[in-house]
Coordinates of C-alpha atoms and ligand atoms in Angstrom, one line a residue:
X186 CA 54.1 71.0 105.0
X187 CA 56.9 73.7 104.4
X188 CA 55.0 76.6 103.1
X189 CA 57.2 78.7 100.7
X190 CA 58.6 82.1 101.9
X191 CA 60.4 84.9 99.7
X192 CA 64.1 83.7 100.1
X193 CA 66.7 87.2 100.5
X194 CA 70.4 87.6 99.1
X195 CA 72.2 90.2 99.5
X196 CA 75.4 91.4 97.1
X197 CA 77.8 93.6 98.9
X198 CA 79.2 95.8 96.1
X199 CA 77.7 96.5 92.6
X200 CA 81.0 96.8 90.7
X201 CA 81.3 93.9 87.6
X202 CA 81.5 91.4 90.1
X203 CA 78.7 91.6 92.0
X204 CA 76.7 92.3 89.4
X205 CA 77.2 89.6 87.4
X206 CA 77.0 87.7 90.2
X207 CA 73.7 88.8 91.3
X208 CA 72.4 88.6 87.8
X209 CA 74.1 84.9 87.5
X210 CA 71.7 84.4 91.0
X211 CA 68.6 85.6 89.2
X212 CA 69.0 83.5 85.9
X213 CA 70.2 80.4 87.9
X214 CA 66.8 80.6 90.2
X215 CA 64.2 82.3 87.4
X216 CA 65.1 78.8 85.9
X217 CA 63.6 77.5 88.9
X218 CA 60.8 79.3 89.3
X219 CA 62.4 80.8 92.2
X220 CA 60.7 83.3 94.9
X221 CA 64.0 84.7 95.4
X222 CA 65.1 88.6 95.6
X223 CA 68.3 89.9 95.3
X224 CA 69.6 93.1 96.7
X225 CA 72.5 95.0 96.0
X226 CA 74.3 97.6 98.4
X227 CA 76.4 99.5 96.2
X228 CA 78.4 102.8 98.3
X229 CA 78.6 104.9 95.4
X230 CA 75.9 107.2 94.0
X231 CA 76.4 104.8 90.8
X232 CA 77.2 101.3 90.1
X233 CA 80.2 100.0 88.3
X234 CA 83.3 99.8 90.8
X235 CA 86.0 100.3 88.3
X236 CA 84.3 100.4 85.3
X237 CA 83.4 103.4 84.5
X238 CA 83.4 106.0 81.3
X239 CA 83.6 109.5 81.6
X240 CA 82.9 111.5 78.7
X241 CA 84.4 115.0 78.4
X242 CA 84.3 117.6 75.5
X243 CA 84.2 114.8 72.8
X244 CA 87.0 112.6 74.9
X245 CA 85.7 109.3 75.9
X246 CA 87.9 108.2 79.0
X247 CA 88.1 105.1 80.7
X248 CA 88.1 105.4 84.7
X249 CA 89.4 101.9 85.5
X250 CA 89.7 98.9 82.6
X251 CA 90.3 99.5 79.2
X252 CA 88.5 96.6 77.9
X253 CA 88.8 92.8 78.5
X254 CA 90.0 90.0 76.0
X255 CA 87.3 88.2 74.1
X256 CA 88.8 84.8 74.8
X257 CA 87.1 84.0 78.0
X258 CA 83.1 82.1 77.2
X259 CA 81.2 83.3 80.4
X260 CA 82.2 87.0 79.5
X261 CA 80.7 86.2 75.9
X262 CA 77.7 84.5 77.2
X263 CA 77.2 87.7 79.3
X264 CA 77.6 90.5 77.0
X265 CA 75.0 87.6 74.6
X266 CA 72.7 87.7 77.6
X267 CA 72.6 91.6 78.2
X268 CA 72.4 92.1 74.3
X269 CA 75.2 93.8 73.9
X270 CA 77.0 91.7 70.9
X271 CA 75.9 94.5 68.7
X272 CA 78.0 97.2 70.6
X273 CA 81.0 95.2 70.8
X274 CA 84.0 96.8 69.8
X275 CA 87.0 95.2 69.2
X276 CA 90.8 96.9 69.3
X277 CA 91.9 98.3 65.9
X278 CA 95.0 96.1 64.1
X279 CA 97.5 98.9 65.6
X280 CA 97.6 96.7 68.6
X281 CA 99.3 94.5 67.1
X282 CA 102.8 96.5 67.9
X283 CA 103.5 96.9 71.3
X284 CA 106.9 98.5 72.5
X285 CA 109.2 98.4 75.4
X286 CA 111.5 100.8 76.5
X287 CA 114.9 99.1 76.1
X288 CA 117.8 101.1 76.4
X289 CA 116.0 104.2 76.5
X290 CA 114.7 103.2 73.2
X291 CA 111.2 101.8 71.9
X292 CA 111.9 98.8 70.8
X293 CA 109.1 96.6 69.1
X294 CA 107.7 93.5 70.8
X295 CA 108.3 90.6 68.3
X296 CA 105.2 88.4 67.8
X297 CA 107.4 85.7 66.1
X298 CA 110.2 83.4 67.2
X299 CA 112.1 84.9 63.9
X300 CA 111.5 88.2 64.9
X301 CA 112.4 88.1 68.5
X302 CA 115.8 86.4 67.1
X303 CA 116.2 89.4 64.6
X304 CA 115.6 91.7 67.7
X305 CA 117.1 94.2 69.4
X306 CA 115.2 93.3 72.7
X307 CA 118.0 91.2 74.3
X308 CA 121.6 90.9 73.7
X309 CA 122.9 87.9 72.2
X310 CA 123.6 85.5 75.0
X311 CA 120.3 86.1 77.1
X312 CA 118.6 84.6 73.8
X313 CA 121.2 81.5 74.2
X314 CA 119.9 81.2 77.5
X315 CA 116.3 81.6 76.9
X316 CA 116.8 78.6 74.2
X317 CA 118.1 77.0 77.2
X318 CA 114.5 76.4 78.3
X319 CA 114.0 73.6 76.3
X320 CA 116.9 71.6 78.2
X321 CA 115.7 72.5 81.4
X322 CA 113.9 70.0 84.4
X323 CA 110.5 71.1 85.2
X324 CA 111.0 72.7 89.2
X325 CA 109.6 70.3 92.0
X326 CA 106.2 70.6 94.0
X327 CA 105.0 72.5 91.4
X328 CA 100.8 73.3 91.9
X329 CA 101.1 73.1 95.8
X330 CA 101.4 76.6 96.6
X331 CA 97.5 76.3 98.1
X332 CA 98.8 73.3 100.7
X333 CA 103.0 74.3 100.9
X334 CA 102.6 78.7 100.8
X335 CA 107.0 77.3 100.5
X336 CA 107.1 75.8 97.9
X337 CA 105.3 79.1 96.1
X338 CA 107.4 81.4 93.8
X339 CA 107.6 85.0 92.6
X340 CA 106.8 85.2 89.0
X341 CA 110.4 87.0 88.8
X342 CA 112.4 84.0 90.5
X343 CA 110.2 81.9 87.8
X344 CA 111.5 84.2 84.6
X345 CA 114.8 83.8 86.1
X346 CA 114.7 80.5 86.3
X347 CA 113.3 79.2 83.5
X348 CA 114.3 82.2 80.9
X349 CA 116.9 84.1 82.4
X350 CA 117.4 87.7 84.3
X351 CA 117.8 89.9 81.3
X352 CA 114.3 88.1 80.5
X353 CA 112.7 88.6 83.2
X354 CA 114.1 91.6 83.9
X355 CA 113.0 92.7 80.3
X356 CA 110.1 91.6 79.3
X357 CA 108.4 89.9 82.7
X358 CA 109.0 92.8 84.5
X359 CA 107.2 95.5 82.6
X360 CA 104.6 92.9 82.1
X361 CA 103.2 92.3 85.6
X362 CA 103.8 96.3 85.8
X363 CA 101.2 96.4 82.6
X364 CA 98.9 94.2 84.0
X365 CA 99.0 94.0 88.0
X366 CA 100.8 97.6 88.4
X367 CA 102.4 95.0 90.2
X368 CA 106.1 93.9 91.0
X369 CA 107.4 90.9 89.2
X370 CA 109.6 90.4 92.4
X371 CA 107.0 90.5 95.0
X372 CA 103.7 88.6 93.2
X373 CA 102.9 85.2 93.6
X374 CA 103.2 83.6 90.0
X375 CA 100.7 80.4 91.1
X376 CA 98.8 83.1 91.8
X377 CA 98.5 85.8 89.6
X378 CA 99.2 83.2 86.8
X379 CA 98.2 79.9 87.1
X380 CA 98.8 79.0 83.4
X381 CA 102.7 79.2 83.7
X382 CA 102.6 76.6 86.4
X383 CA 100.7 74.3 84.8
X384 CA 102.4 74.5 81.6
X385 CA 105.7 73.3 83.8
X386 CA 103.6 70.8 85.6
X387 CA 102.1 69.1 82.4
X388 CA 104.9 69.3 79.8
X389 CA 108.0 69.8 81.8
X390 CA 108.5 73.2 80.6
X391 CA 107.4 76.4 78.7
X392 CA 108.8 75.8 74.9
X393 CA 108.0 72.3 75.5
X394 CA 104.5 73.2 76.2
X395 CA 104.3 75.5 73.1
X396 CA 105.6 72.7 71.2
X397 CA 103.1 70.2 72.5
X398 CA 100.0 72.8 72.2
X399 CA 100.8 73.4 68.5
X400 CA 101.1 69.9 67.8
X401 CA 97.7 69.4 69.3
X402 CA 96.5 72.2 67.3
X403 CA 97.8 70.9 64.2
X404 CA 95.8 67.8 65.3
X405 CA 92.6 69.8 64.7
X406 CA 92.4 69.6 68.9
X407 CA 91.8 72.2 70.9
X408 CA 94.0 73.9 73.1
X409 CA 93.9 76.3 76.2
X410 CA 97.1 78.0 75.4
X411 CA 96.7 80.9 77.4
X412 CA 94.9 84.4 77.7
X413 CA 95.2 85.4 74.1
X414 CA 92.4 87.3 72.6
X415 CA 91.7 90.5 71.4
X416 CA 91.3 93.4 73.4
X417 CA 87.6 94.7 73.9
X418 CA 85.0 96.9 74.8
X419 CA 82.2 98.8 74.0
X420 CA 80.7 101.4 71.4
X421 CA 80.1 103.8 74.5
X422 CA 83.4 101.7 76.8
X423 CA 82.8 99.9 79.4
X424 CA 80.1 101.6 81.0
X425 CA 77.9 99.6 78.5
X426 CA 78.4 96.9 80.3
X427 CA 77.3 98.3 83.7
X428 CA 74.7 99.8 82.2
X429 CA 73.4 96.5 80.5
X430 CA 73.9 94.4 83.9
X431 CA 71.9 97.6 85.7
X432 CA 69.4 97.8 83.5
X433 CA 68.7 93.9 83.4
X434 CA 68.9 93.4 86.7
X435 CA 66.0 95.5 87.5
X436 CA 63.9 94.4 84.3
X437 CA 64.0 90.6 86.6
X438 CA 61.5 92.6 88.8
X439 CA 62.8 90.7 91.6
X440 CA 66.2 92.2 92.6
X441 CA 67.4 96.6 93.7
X442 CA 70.2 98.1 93.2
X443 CA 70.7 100.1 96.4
X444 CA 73.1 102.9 95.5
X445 CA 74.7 105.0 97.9
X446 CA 74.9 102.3 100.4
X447 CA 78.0 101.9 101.8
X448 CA 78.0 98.5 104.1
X449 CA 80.5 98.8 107.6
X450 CA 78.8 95.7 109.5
X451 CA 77.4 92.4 108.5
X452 CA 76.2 90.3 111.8
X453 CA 74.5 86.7 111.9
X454 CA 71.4 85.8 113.7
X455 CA 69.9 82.9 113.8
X456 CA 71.4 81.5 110.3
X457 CA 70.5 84.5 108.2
X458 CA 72.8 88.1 108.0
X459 CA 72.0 91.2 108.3
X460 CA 73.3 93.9 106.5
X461 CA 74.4 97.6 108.4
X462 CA 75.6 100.5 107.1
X463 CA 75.2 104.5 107.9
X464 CA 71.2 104.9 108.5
X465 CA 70.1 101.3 107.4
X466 CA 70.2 97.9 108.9
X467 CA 68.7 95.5 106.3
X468 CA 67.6 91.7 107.1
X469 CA 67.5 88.9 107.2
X470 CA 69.3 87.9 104.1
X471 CA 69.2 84.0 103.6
X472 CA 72.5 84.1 101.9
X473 CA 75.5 86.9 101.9
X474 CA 77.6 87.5 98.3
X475 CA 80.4 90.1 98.9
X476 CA 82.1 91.3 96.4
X477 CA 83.9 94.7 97.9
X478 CA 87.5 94.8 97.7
X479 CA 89.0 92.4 100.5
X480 CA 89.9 95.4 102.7
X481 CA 86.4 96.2 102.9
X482 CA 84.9 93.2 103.0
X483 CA 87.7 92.3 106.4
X484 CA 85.9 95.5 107.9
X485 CA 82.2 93.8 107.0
X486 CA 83.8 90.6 108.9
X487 CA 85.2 92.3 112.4
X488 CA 82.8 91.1 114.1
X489 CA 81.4 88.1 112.8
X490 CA 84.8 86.4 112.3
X491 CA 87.3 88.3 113.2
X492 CA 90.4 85.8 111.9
X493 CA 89.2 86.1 108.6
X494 CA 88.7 89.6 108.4
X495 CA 92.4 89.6 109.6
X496 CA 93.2 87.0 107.0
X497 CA 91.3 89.5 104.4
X498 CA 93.1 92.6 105.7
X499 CA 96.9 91.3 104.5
X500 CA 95.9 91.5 100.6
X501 CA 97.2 94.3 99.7
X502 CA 96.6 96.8 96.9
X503 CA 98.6 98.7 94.3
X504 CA 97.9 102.5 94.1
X505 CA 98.0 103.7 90.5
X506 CA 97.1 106.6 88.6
X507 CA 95.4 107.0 85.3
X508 CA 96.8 110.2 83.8
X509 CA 95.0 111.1 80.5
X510 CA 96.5 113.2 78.0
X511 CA 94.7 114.8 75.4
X512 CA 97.2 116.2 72.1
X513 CA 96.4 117.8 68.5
X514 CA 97.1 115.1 66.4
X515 CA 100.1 117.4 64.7
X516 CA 101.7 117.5 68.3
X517 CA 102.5 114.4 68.2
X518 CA 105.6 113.0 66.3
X519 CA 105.1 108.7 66.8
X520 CA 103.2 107.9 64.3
X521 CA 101.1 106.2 66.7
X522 CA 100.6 102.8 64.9
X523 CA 100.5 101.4 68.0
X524 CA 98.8 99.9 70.8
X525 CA 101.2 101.6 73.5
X526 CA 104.4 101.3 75.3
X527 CA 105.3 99.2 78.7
X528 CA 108.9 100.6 80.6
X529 CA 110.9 97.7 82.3
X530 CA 111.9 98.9 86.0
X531 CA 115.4 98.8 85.1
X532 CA 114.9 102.0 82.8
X533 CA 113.6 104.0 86.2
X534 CA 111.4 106.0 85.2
X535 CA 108.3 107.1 86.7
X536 CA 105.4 106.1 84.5
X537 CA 104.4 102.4 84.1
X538 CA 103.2 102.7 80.3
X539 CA 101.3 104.3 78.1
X540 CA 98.2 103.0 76.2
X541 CA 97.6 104.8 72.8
X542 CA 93.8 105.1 73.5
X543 CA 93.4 106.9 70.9
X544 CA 94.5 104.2 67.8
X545 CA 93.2 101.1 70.1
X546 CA 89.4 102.2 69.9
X547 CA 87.7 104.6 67.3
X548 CA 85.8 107.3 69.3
X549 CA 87.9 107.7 72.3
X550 CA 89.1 111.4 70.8
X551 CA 87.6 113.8 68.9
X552 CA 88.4 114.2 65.4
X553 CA 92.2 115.1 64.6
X554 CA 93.0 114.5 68.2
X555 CA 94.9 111.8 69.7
X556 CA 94.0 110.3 73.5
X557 CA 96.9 108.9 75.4
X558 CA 96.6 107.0 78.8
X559 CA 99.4 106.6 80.7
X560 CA 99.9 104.5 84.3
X561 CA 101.5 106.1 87.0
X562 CA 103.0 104.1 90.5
X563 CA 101.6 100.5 91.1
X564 CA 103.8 98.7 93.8
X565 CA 107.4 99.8 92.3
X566 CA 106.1 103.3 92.8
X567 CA 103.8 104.5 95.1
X568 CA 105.0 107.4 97.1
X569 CA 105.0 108.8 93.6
X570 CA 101.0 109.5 94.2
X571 CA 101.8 111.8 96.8
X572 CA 102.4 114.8 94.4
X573 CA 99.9 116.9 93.1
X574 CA 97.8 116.7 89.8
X575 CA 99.8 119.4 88.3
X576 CA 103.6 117.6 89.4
X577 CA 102.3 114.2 88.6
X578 CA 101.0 115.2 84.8
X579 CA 104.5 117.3 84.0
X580 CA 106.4 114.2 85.0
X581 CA 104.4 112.4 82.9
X582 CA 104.7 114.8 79.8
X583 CA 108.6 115.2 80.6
X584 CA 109.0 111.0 80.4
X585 CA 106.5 110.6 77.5
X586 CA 107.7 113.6 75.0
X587 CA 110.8 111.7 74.3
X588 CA 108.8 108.6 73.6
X589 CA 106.5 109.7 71.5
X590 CA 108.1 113.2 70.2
X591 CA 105.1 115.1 71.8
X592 CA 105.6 118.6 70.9
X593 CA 103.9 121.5 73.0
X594 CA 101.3 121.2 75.8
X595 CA 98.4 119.0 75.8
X596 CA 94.9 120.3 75.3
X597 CA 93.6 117.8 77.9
X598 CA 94.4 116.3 80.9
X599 CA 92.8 114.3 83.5
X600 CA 94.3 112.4 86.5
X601 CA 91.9 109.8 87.9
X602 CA 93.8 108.4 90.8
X603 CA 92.8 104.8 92.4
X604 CA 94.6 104.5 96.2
X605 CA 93.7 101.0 96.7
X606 CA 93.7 99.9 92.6
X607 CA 94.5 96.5 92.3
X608 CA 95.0 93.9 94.3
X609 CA 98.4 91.9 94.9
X610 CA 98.7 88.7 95.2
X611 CA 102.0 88.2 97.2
X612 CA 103.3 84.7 97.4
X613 CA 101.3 82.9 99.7
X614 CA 98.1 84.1 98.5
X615 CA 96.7 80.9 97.7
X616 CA 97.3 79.4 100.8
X617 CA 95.2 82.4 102.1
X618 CA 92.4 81.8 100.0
X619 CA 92.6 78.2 101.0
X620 CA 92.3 79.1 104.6
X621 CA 89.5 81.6 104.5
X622 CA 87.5 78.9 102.6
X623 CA 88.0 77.0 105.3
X624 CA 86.3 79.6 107.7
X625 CA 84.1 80.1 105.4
X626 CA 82.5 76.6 106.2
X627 CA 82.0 77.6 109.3
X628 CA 79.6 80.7 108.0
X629 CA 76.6 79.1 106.0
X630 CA 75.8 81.7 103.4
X631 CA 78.1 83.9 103.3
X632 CA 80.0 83.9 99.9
X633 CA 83.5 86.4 98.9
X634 CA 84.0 87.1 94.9
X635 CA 85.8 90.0 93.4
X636 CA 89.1 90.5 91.8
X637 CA 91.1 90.7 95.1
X638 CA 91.3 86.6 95.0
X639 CA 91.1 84.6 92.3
X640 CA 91.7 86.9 88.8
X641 CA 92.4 90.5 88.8
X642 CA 91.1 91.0 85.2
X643 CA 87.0 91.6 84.1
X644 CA 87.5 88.4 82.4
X645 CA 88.0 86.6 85.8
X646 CA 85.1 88.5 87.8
X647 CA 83.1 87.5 85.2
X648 CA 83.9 84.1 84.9
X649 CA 83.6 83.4 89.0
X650 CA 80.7 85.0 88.8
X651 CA 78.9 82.6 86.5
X652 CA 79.8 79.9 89.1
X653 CA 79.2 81.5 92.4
X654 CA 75.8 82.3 90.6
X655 CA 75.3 78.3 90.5
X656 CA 77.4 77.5 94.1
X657 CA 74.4 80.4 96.0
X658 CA 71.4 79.2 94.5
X659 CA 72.6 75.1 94.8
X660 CA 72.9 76.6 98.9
X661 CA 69.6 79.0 98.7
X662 CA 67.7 75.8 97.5
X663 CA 69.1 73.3 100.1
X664 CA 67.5 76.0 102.8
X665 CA 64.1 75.5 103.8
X666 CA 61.2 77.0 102.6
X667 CA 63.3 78.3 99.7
X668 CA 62.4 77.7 95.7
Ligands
FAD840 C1 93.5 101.6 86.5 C2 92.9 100.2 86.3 C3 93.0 99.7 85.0 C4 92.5 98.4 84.8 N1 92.5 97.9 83.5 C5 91.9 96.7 83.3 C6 91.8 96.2 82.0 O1 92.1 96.9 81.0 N2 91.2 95.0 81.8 C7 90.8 94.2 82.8 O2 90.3 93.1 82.6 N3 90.9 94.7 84.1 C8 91.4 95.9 84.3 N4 91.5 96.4 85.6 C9 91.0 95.5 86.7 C10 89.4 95.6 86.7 O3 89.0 96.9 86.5 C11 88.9 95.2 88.0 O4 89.5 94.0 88.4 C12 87.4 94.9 88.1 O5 86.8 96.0 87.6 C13 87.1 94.7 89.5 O6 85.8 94.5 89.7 P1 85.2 94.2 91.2 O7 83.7 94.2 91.0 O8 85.9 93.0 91.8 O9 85.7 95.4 92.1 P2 85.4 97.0 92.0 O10 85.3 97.4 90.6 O11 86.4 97.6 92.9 O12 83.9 97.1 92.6 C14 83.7 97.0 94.0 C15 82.4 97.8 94.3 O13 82.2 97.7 95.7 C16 81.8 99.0 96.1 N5 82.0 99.1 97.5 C17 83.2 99.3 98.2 N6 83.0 99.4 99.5 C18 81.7 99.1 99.7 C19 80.9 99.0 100.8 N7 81.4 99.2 102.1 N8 79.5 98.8 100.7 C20 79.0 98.7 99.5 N9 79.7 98.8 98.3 C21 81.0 99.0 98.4 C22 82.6 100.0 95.3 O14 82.0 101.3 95.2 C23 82.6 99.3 93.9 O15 81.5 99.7 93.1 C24 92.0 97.7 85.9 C25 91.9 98.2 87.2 C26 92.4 99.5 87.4 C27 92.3 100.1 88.8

């Protein structure tokens, strides 16, 4: 007879992902009646990775995402299971208008078809040749980026394509900026947005698959059309959700959150890991979840399988800047109905965008005082982190004052800087992940989440997490001795 031992997992990490996935590890096997503990190795002195919410002199500031979109299930089933519906808080209707810089001018994003026609966003004949869409033959070998890295695309050669330069140029462009601090020219679209591709795939093209997706809808059916939602967080931001996932973690008695932990070495004996860092070697772990950004987790993997760490190491990462600015409400002139601004590279300028914190979320500022967030460098602009706090919030002020007809100084600033902030996925990417799944085979409990592969976005984490909760215990219960 097998006698039943206390079955180890170790989570490498304990920002959202590897929280939720360890938490996703203790629901799946407390269903189970499992004997299973869970430990995480977290290198800062707190959880959360880039969540994080720093309160200063009445300003609530966001270190790393703003919120998420309440469109995606498993991040609704988690805030349900933490208890956090009650704190919700979802963006104010200002979000609705969202502005580019065209021209040197904010111009309004339209939310209609008749609006965008009415528009000053593109001249004339880049409209005739976005309606030129329709007409167009979906591309070949699309949805075989994975098995043919070739056949993958840049989601700026796909804008072209399909909706024309002054389009992608326009509006693509300061999108991927907005989202990835990425370049439209250098990121994988199959990639970074799956959607797009299948929409070509499926209905041939992008109106045609807005056409379809509305008739279904009309149908009563319903449709995936697409990351809508609206923006959310938290009464107290998103360090309510950290908080939540911290704090129910340890109520399952069975898992710690080992802070201040930073992992260099993970080595394999005997089919279970063992986990190294400064001053502790931990093990055996039955099964290995990291969830570190891939640079960190290829430095985990040196030794143990040194192609994938190399495989790991070429993911790179957009440096960006978080540059909060802090105004009397009289100083500034915008009216700031708005949820903030997004500047196309073609207007060079320095800053990414600007969120109007501020009107997105009641609380962020103190009363009669308006919270702005701007994004400085990404991919299109790194070196511009090498200047100093002082250079880097002047050339800030000196692009936004313009914008938003900000008149004298701020009475608060506050440059959080992230070096390695979000991960790119170039083209090829996919075939990347296919091929470190494949070495992965060949290592029996060791797992990789986190937003450097599959999602950059909370939402995605979240969502991955949920399954790689299922995909560990399905392999802790397969093991012997295990619940
Ligand atoms: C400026 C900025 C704005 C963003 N805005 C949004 C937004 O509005 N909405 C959205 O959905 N997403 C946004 N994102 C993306 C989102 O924040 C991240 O994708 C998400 O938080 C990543 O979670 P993660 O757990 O994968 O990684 P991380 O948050 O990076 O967590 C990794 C954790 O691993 C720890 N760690 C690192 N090395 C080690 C080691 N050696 N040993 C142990 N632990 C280690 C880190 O300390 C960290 O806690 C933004 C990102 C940035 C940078």
């Amino acid at each position: 007879m097998i006698t039943p031992r206390i079955c180890q997992v170790a989570v490498l990490g304990g920002g959202v992902a590897g929280l939720a996935t360890a938490l996703n590890i203790l629901d799946q096997t407390g269903k189970s009646g499992g004997n299973l503990r869970v430990t995480v190795f977290e290198a800062d002195a707190t959880p959360g990775g880039n969540l994080r919410t720093l309160h200063q002199d009445g300003w609530q500031l966001e270190w790393g995402a703003n919120g998420f979109l309440d469109s995606e299930p498993a991040t609704l089933r988690l805030v349900r299971r933490l208890g956090l519906a009650e704190r919700l808080l979802p963006s104010s209707d200002a979000t609705r208008h969202r502005f580019l810089l065209v021209n040197g001018r904010l111009e309004e994003i339209p939310t209609s078809p008749k609006a965008f026609l009415k528009s000053g966003m593109l001249p004339p004949g880049a409209k005739l040749r976005m309606a030129g869409e329709l007409f167009l033959p979906a591309r070949r070998n699309l949805g075989r980026a994975a098995e043919e890295p070739a056949t993958d695309e840049t989601i700026y050669e796909f804008g072209r394509r399909r909706l024309g330069r002054e389009f992608a140029e326009v509006m693509l462009d300061p999108m991927v900026k907005g989202i990835f601090g990425g370049d439209a020219r250098q990121l994988s679209l199959a990639a970074a947005f799956p959607r797009m591709v299948e929409l070509e795939k499926n209905h041939g093209g992008l109106f045609r698959a807005m056409i379809a997706l509305a008739r279904r809808r009309k149908k009563g059916h319903k449709t995936d059309a697409g990351p809508s939602g609206t923006l959310t967080s938290f009464q107290g931001g998103m360090a309510d959700l950290v908080a939540a996932l911290e704090r129910t973690i340890g109520q399952s008695g069975r898992a710690e959150i080992r802070c201040d932990s930073p992992v260099e070495t993970l080595t394999r004996e005997q089919d279970t890991w063992h986990v190294s860092g400064p001053g502790f070697s931990v093990g055996p772990f039955d099964a290995v979840v990291d969830a570190t950004p891939a640079h960190t987790a290829a430095r985990h993997l040196t030794d143990v399988a040194p192609g994938t760490a190399a495989e790991l190491a070429r993911i790179p990462f957009a440096p960006i800047a978080v540059v909060a600015l802090g105004f009397d409400r009289e100083a500034v002139g915008h009216n700031l109905n708005s949820f903030g601004l997004l500047v196309p590279s073609r207007e060079k300028r320095d800053i990414l965008g600007c969120l109007l914190t501020s009107s997105i979320f009641p609380g962020r500022a103190p009363d009669g005082k308006v919270l702005l967030r701007a994004m400085v460098g990404g991919a299109t602009n790194p070196t511009v982190m090498d200047l100093d706090d002082e250079h880097l919030a002047n050339l800030t002020l000196s692009e936004l004052r313009p914008m938003l007809h900000l008149k004298g100084a701020p009475i608060m600033v506050r440059i959080i800087r992230h070096p390695r902030g979000i991960a790119q996925y170039l083209p090829g990417h996919l075939a990347l992940l296919r091929q470190v799944g494949q070495d992965l085979e060949r290592l029996p409990g060791l797992f990789l989440t986190g937003s450097s592969y599959r999602g950059i976005a909370v939402n995605a984490c979240v969502k991955e997490a949920e399954a790689l909760g299922r995909n560990v215990t399905r392999y802790i219960e397969g093991l012997e001795g295990c619940p």
